[in-house]
C-alpha cells in the first residue's frame, strides 16, 4: 500500500481539476475575497513582509496576499494544485515564487511569516511541520486560517441531512472529487476537530509562543450571502485565524 504522504499528494493532484469550482476554495466571490484580504492584512505583519504560504494549493490565499503587496512563496506537495495557482498568478500579473515540496521541509527563507489555510488537518505529524516552519521564520509570525469541521452532535447531524437534500435540489456538485480514504484519515491527528484546543496545543508543541485566536465572522457572513436560500446558514462553520510568534 502507498505511503500516507504519497496517498495525500495523489489525492490533491486529482483534486486540482475541480478544487476551484467551489467559490470558497478559490475565494472567487469578490465579496468573500475582500473579507479574506481584510483577514490576511489583520493577521500578517505589514507588507512587503516575506510570507511562506504552506500547502498553498490553487493559491487562493497566496494570490490575495501578493495583491496586498506581500512577497509570497507558495509551497505545496501537489504539482497539480500549484500548476493552477501558477496559471492564475500569470493571468493576474502577480509575482509569486512557487516551490513543489513537503510542508516538513520548507524553503529556508528567512520568512517574516508562515501562513496556511486548511492544511494542518491533512498533516500526519503537525508538530514536526510547525517546528520546521518556525525554523524558516526566525523571529517571525505564524498565521493559521482554520475552521471547526468536527462537531457531530444531533444538531449537526440534522444539518448534514438537510445540506445533502439542498445540494441535490440545487444540483450543487461535491466540493472534492472524492472523500479521503478512512485509513488515511486515521493517520491525521488534526482531522475533523470539534474544537480549536488540539490545534493550539500542537502550535505550542511546535515551539511557537503567545497563541491568539480571532473568529472570522466577516468571511462566514460573505459565504452565507453567496449561497442559495438557507444553504449558507446550514453549511456555516466557525472559521478563525490563529496567530503565534516564533
Ligand atoms: C484543503 S487544500 C488547501 C489549499 C489552500 N491552502 C487553500 O486555502 O485553498 C490542502 C492543500 O495542502 C496540500 N498539502 C497536503 N499535504 C501537504 C504536505 N505534506 N506538504 C505540502 N502541501 C501539502 C495539498 O496538496 C493541498 O493543496
CSV table of C-alpha atoms and ligand atoms in Angstrom, one decimal:
chain,number,residue,atom,x,y,z
A,1,UNK,CA,0.0,0.0,0.0
A,2,UNK,CA,1.2,3.5,-0.8
A,3,UNK,CA,2.8,5.7,1.9
A,4,UNK,CA,0.3,8.1,3.5
A,5,UNK,CA,2.3,11.1,2.1
A,6,UNK,CA,2.0,9.7,-1.5
A,7,UNK,CA,-1.7,9.0,-1.0
A,8,UNK,CA,-2.3,12.6,0.1
A,9,UNK,CA,-0.3,14.0,-2.8
A,10,UNK,CA,-2.1,11.8,-5.3
A,11,UNK,CA,-5.5,12.9,-3.8
A,12,UNK,CA,-4.7,16.6,-4.3
A,13,UNK,CA,-3.2,16.0,-7.8
A,14,UNK,CA,-6.6,14.6,-8.8
A,15,UNK,CA,-8.5,17.3,-6.9
A,16,UNK,CA,-6.6,20.1,-8.7
A,17,UNK,CA,-9.0,19.8,-11.7
A,18,UNK,CA,-12.1,20.5,-9.7
A,19,UNK,CA,-11.0,22.3,-6.5
A,20,UNK,CA,-11.7,25.8,-7.7
A,21,UNK,CA,-15.2,25.1,-8.8
A,22,UNK,CA,-16.1,25.7,-5.1
A,23,UNK,CA,-16.2,29.5,-4.7
A,24,UNK,CA,-14.9,29.2,-1.1
A,25,UNK,CA,-11.9,27.2,-2.2
A,26,UNK,CA,-10.9,29.7,-4.8
A,27,UNK,CA,-12.2,32.8,-2.9
A,28,UNK,CA,-13.6,33.7,-6.3
A,29,UNK,CA,-16.6,35.6,-5.0
A,30,UNK,CA,-15.4,39.3,-4.9
A,31,UNK,CA,-17.1,40.0,-1.5
A,32,UNK,CA,-15.6,36.9,0.1
A,33,UNK,CA,-12.2,37.8,-1.4
A,34,UNK,CA,-12.4,41.2,0.2
A,35,UNK,CA,-13.2,39.7,3.6
A,36,UNK,CA,-10.2,37.4,3.2
A,37,UNK,CA,-8.0,40.4,2.2
A,38,UNK,CA,-9.0,42.1,5.5
A,39,UNK,CA,-8.3,38.9,7.5
A,40,UNK,CA,-4.8,38.5,5.9
A,41,UNK,CA,-4.0,42.1,6.4
A,42,UNK,CA,-5.0,41.9,10.1
A,43,UNK,CA,-3.1,38.7,10.8
A,44,UNK,CA,0.2,39.2,8.9
A,45,UNK,CA,2.9,41.8,9.6
A,46,UNK,CA,2.8,44.8,7.3
A,47,UNK,CA,3.6,44.4,3.6
A,48,UNK,CA,6.1,43.9,1.9
A,49,UNK,CA,6.8,41.2,4.5
A,50,UNK,CA,8.1,37.9,3.2
A,51,UNK,CA,5.4,35.2,3.6
A,52,UNK,CA,5.5,31.5,3.1
A,53,UNK,CA,2.1,30.0,2.3
A,54,UNK,CA,2.3,26.3,3.2
A,55,UNK,CA,0.0,24.0,1.3
A,56,UNK,CA,-0.9,26.9,-1.0
A,57,UNK,CA,-3.0,24.7,-3.2
A,58,UNK,CA,-4.6,26.6,-6.1
A,59,UNK,CA,-3.3,29.8,-4.5
A,60,UNK,CA,-6.4,31.5,-3.0
A,61,UNK,CA,-4.5,33.0,0.0
A,62,UNK,CA,-1.1,33.4,-1.8
A,63,UNK,CA,-2.7,35.4,-4.6
A,64,UNK,CA,-4.7,37.7,-2.3
A,65,UNK,CA,-1.5,38.2,-0.2
A,66,UNK,CA,0.5,39.1,-3.3
A,67,UNK,CA,-2.2,41.5,-4.4
A,68,UNK,CA,-1.7,43.2,-1.0
A,69,UNK,CA,2.0,43.7,-1.6
A,70,UNK,CA,3.4,40.7,0.3
A,71,UNK,CA,6.4,38.9,-1.2
A,72,UNK,CA,4.9,35.4,-1.3
A,73,UNK,CA,6.5,31.9,-1.6
A,74,UNK,CA,3.8,29.3,-2.3
A,75,UNK,CA,4.8,25.7,-1.2
A,76,UNK,CA,2.8,22.6,-2.0
A,77,UNK,CA,3.4,18.9,-2.3
A,78,UNK,CA,1.0,18.7,-5.3
A,79,UNK,CA,2.3,19.8,-8.6
A,80,UNK,CA,-1.3,19.7,-10.0
A,81,UNK,CA,-2.6,22.2,-7.3
A,82,UNK,CA,0.4,24.5,-7.7
A,83,UNK,CA,0.0,24.5,-11.6
A,84,UNK,CA,-3.4,26.0,-11.1
A,85,UNK,CA,-2.0,28.6,-8.8
A,86,UNK,CA,0.8,29.5,-11.2
A,87,UNK,CA,-1.6,29.9,-14.1
A,88,UNK,CA,-3.8,32.3,-12.0
A,89,UNK,CA,-0.8,34.3,-10.9
A,90,UNK,CA,0.4,34.7,-14.5
A,91,UNK,CA,-3.1,35.9,-15.6
A,92,UNK,CA,-3.2,38.4,-12.8
A,93,UNK,CA,0.4,39.6,-13.3
A,94,UNK,CA,1.4,38.6,-9.8
A,95,UNK,CA,5.0,37.7,-8.9
A,96,UNK,CA,4.9,34.7,-6.6
A,97,UNK,CA,7.6,32.1,-6.1
A,98,UNK,CA,6.3,28.5,-6.4
A,99,UNK,CA,8.0,25.6,-4.7
A,100,UNK,CA,6.9,21.9,-5.0
A,101,UNK,CA,7.8,20.2,-1.8
A,102,UNK,CA,6.6,18.9,1.6
A,103,UNK,CA,5.5,21.1,4.5
A,104,UNK,CA,8.0,19.4,6.7
A,105,UNK,CA,10.9,20.6,4.5
A,106,UNK,CA,10.1,24.3,3.8
A,107,UNK,CA,12.5,26.5,1.9
A,108,UNK,CA,15.0,28.2,4.3
A,109,UNK,CA,13.6,31.7,3.9
A,110,UNK,CA,14.1,33.5,6.2
A,111,UNK,CA,10.4,34.5,6.1
A,112,UNK,CA,8.7,37.2,8.2
A,113,UNK,CA,5.6,35.0,8.5
A,114,UNK,CA,4.4,31.5,7.7
A,115,UNK,CA,0.7,31.1,6.9
A,116,UNK,CA,-1.6,28.2,5.9
A,117,UNK,CA,-5.3,27.7,5.2
A,118,UNK,CA,-6.9,24.3,5.8
A,119,UNK,CA,-3.6,22.3,5.7
A,120,UNK,CA,-2.8,21.2,9.2
A,121,UNK,CA,-5.8,18.8,9.3
A,122,UNK,CA,-4.1,16.8,6.5
A,123,UNK,CA,-0.7,16.7,8.1
A,124,UNK,CA,0.3,13.3,9.7
A,125,UNK,CA,2.9,14.9,12.0
A,126,UNK,CA,1.7,18.5,12.6
A,127,UNK,CA,4.1,19.4,15.5
A,128,UNK,CA,7.1,18.4,13.3
A,129,UNK,CA,5.8,20.6,10.4
A,130,UNK,CA,5.2,23.5,12.7
A,131,UNK,CA,8.6,23.3,14.1
A,132,UNK,CA,10.1,23.2,10.6
A,133,UNK,CA,8.1,26.4,9.7
A,134,UNK,CA,9.4,28.1,12.8
A,135,UNK,CA,13.0,27.3,11.7
A,136,UNK,CA,12.3,29.1,8.4
A,137,UNK,CA,10.8,32.1,10.1
A,138,UNK,CA,13.1,33.0,13.0
A,139,UNK,CA,11.6,35.9,14.9
A,140,UNK,CA,8.5,35.6,12.6
A,141,UNK,CA,4.8,35.1,12.9
A,142,UNK,CA,2.6,32.0,12.4
A,143,UNK,CA,-0.9,32.5,10.9
A,144,UNK,CA,-3.3,29.6,10.6
A,145,UNK,CA,-6.7,30.1,8.9
A,146,UNK,CA,-8.8,27.2,10.1
A,147,UNK,CA,-12.4,26.1,10.9
A,148,UNK,CA,-14.2,23.7,13.2
A,149,UNK,CA,-15.4,20.8,11.0
A,150,UNK,CA,-15.6,18.0,13.5
A,151,UNK,CA,-18.8,18.6,15.5
A,152,UNK,CA,-21.1,15.6,15.4
A,153,UNK,CA,-23.8,16.4,17.8
A,154,UNK,CA,-27.5,15.9,17.0
A,155,UNK,CA,-28.0,19.4,15.6
A,156,UNK,CA,-25.0,19.0,13.2
A,157,UNK,CA,-26.2,15.6,12.1
A,158,UNK,CA,-29.6,17.0,11.2
A,159,UNK,CA,-27.9,19.9,9.4
A,160,UNK,CA,-25.8,17.4,7.4
A,161,UNK,CA,-29.0,15.6,6.2
A,162,UNK,CA,-30.5,18.9,5.2
A,163,UNK,CA,-27.3,20.0,3.4
A,164,UNK,CA,-27.4,16.8,1.4
A,165,UNK,CA,-31.0,17.4,0.4
A,166,UNK,CA,-30.3,21.0,-0.6
A,167,UNK,CA,-27.3,20.0,-2.7
A,168,UNK,CA,-29.4,17.5,-4.6
A,169,UNK,CA,-32.2,20.1,-5.0
A,170,UNK,CA,-29.9,22.8,-6.4
A,171,UNK,CA,-27.6,20.2,-8.2
A,172,UNK,CA,-24.6,21.6,-6.4
A,173,UNK,CA,-21.5,19.3,-7.1
A,174,UNK,CA,-19.5,17.9,-4.2
A,175,UNK,CA,-16.6,20.1,-3.0
A,176,UNK,CA,-14.0,17.5,-3.9
A,177,UNK,CA,-13.5,14.7,-6.5
A,178,UNK,CA,-13.7,12.1,-3.7
A,179,UNK,CA,-13.6,11.7,0.1
A,180,UNK,CA,-10.3,10.9,2.0
A,181,UNK,CA,-9.7,7.2,2.5
A,182,UNK,CA,-10.6,6.3,6.1
A,183,UNK,CA,-7.2,4.7,6.5
A,184,UNK,CA,-5.5,8.0,5.6
A,185,UNK,CA,-7.9,10.0,7.9
A,186,UNK,CA,-7.0,7.7,10.8
A,187,UNK,CA,-3.4,8.8,10.5
A,188,UNK,CA,-4.2,12.5,10.7
A,189,UNK,CA,-4.4,13.8,14.3
A,190,UNK,CA,-6.0,17.1,13.5
A,191,UNK,CA,-8.6,15.9,11.0
A,192,UNK,CA,-12.3,16.9,11.8
A,193,UNK,CA,-11.6,18.8,15.1
A,194,UNK,CA,-14.6,19.5,17.4
A,195,UNK,CA,-12.6,22.5,18.9
A,196,UNK,CA,-9.6,24.6,18.4
A,197,UNK,CA,-7.9,23.4,21.5
A,198,UNK,CA,-5.8,20.5,20.0
A,199,UNK,CA,-4.6,22.9,17.3
A,200,UNK,CA,-3.5,25.4,20.0
A,201,UNK,CA,-1.6,22.6,21.9
A,202,UNK,CA,0.2,21.4,18.7
A,203,UNK,CA,1.2,25.0,17.9
A,204,UNK,CA,2.9,25.2,21.3
A,205,UNK,CA,4.4,21.8,20.8
A,206,UNK,CA,5.9,23.1,17.5
A,207,UNK,CA,7.8,25.8,19.6
A,208,UNK,CA,5.6,28.8,18.8
A,209,UNK,CA,4.5,31.2,21.5
A,210,UNK,CA,1.7,33.6,22.6
A,211,UNK,CA,-1.2,32.0,20.7
A,212,UNK,CA,-4.2,34.2,20.0
A,213,UNK,CA,-7.3,33.5,18.1
A,214,UNK,CA,-9.9,35.6,16.3
A,215,UNK,CA,-13.1,34.4,14.7
A,216,UNK,CA,-13.6,35.3,11.0
A,217,UNK,CA,-17.2,36.4,11.2
A,218,UNK,CA,-16.9,38.5,8.1
A,219,UNK,CA,-15.7,35.5,6.0
A,220,UNK,CA,-18.6,33.4,7.4
A,221,UNK,CA,-21.0,36.2,6.6
A,222,UNK,CA,-19.9,36.6,3.0
A,223,UNK,CA,-20.2,32.9,2.4
A,224,UNK,CA,-23.8,32.9,3.7
A,225,UNK,CA,-24.6,35.8,1.3
A,226,UNK,CA,-23.5,33.8,-1.8
A,227,UNK,CA,-25.3,30.6,-1.0
A,228,UNK,CA,-28.8,29.7,-2.2
A,229,UNK,CA,-31.6,30.4,0.4
A,230,UNK,CA,-30.8,28.5,3.7
A,231,UNK,CA,-27.8,26.5,2.5
A,232,UNK,CA,-25.3,29.1,3.6
A,233,UNK,CA,-26.7,29.0,7.2
A,234,UNK,CA,-26.7,25.2,7.2
A,235,UNK,CA,-23.2,24.9,5.9
A,236,UNK,CA,-21.7,27.7,8.0
A,237,UNK,CA,-19.0,26.5,10.4
A,238,UNK,CA,-16.9,28.7,12.7
A,239,UNK,CA,-13.8,30.0,10.9
A,240,UNK,CA,-10.9,31.6,12.7
A,241,UNK,CA,-7.4,33.0,12.4
A,242,UNK,CA,-4.8,31.8,14.9
A,243,UNK,CA,-1.6,33.7,15.3
A,244,UNK,CA,1.6,33.0,17.2
A,245,UNK,CA,5.2,34.2,17.4
A,246,UNK,CA,8.5,32.3,16.9
B,1,LIG,C1,-7.5,21.8,1.6
B,1,LIG,S1,-6.2,22.2,0.5
B,1,LIG,C2,-5.9,23.9,0.9
B,1,LIG,C3,-5.3,24.6,-0.2
B,1,LIG,C4,-5.1,26.1,0.1
B,1,LIG,N1,-4.3,26.4,1.2
B,1,LIG,C5,-6.5,26.8,0.2
B,1,LIG,O1,-6.7,27.5,1.2
B,1,LIG,O2,-7.3,26.7,-0.8
B,1,LIG,C6,-4.8,21.3,1.2
B,1,LIG,C7,-3.5,21.6,0.5
B,1,LIG,O3,-2.4,21.1,1.3
B,1,LIG,C8,-1.5,20.5,0.4
B,1,LIG,N2,-0.7,19.5,1.2
B,1,LIG,C9,-1.1,18.4,1.8
B,1,LIG,N3,-0.1,17.8,2.5
B,1,LIG,C10,1.0,18.6,2.2
B,1,LIG,C11,2.4,18.4,2.6
B,1,LIG,N4,2.8,17.5,3.4
B,1,LIG,N5,3.2,19.4,2.2
B,1,LIG,C12,2.8,20.4,1.4
B,1,LIG,N6,1.5,20.6,1.0
B,1,LIG,C13,0.6,19.7,1.4
B,1,LIG,C14,-2.4,19.8,-0.6
B,1,LIG,O4,-1.7,19.4,-1.8
B,1,LIG,C15,-3.5,20.8,-0.9
B,1,LIG,O5,-3.1,21.7,-1.9
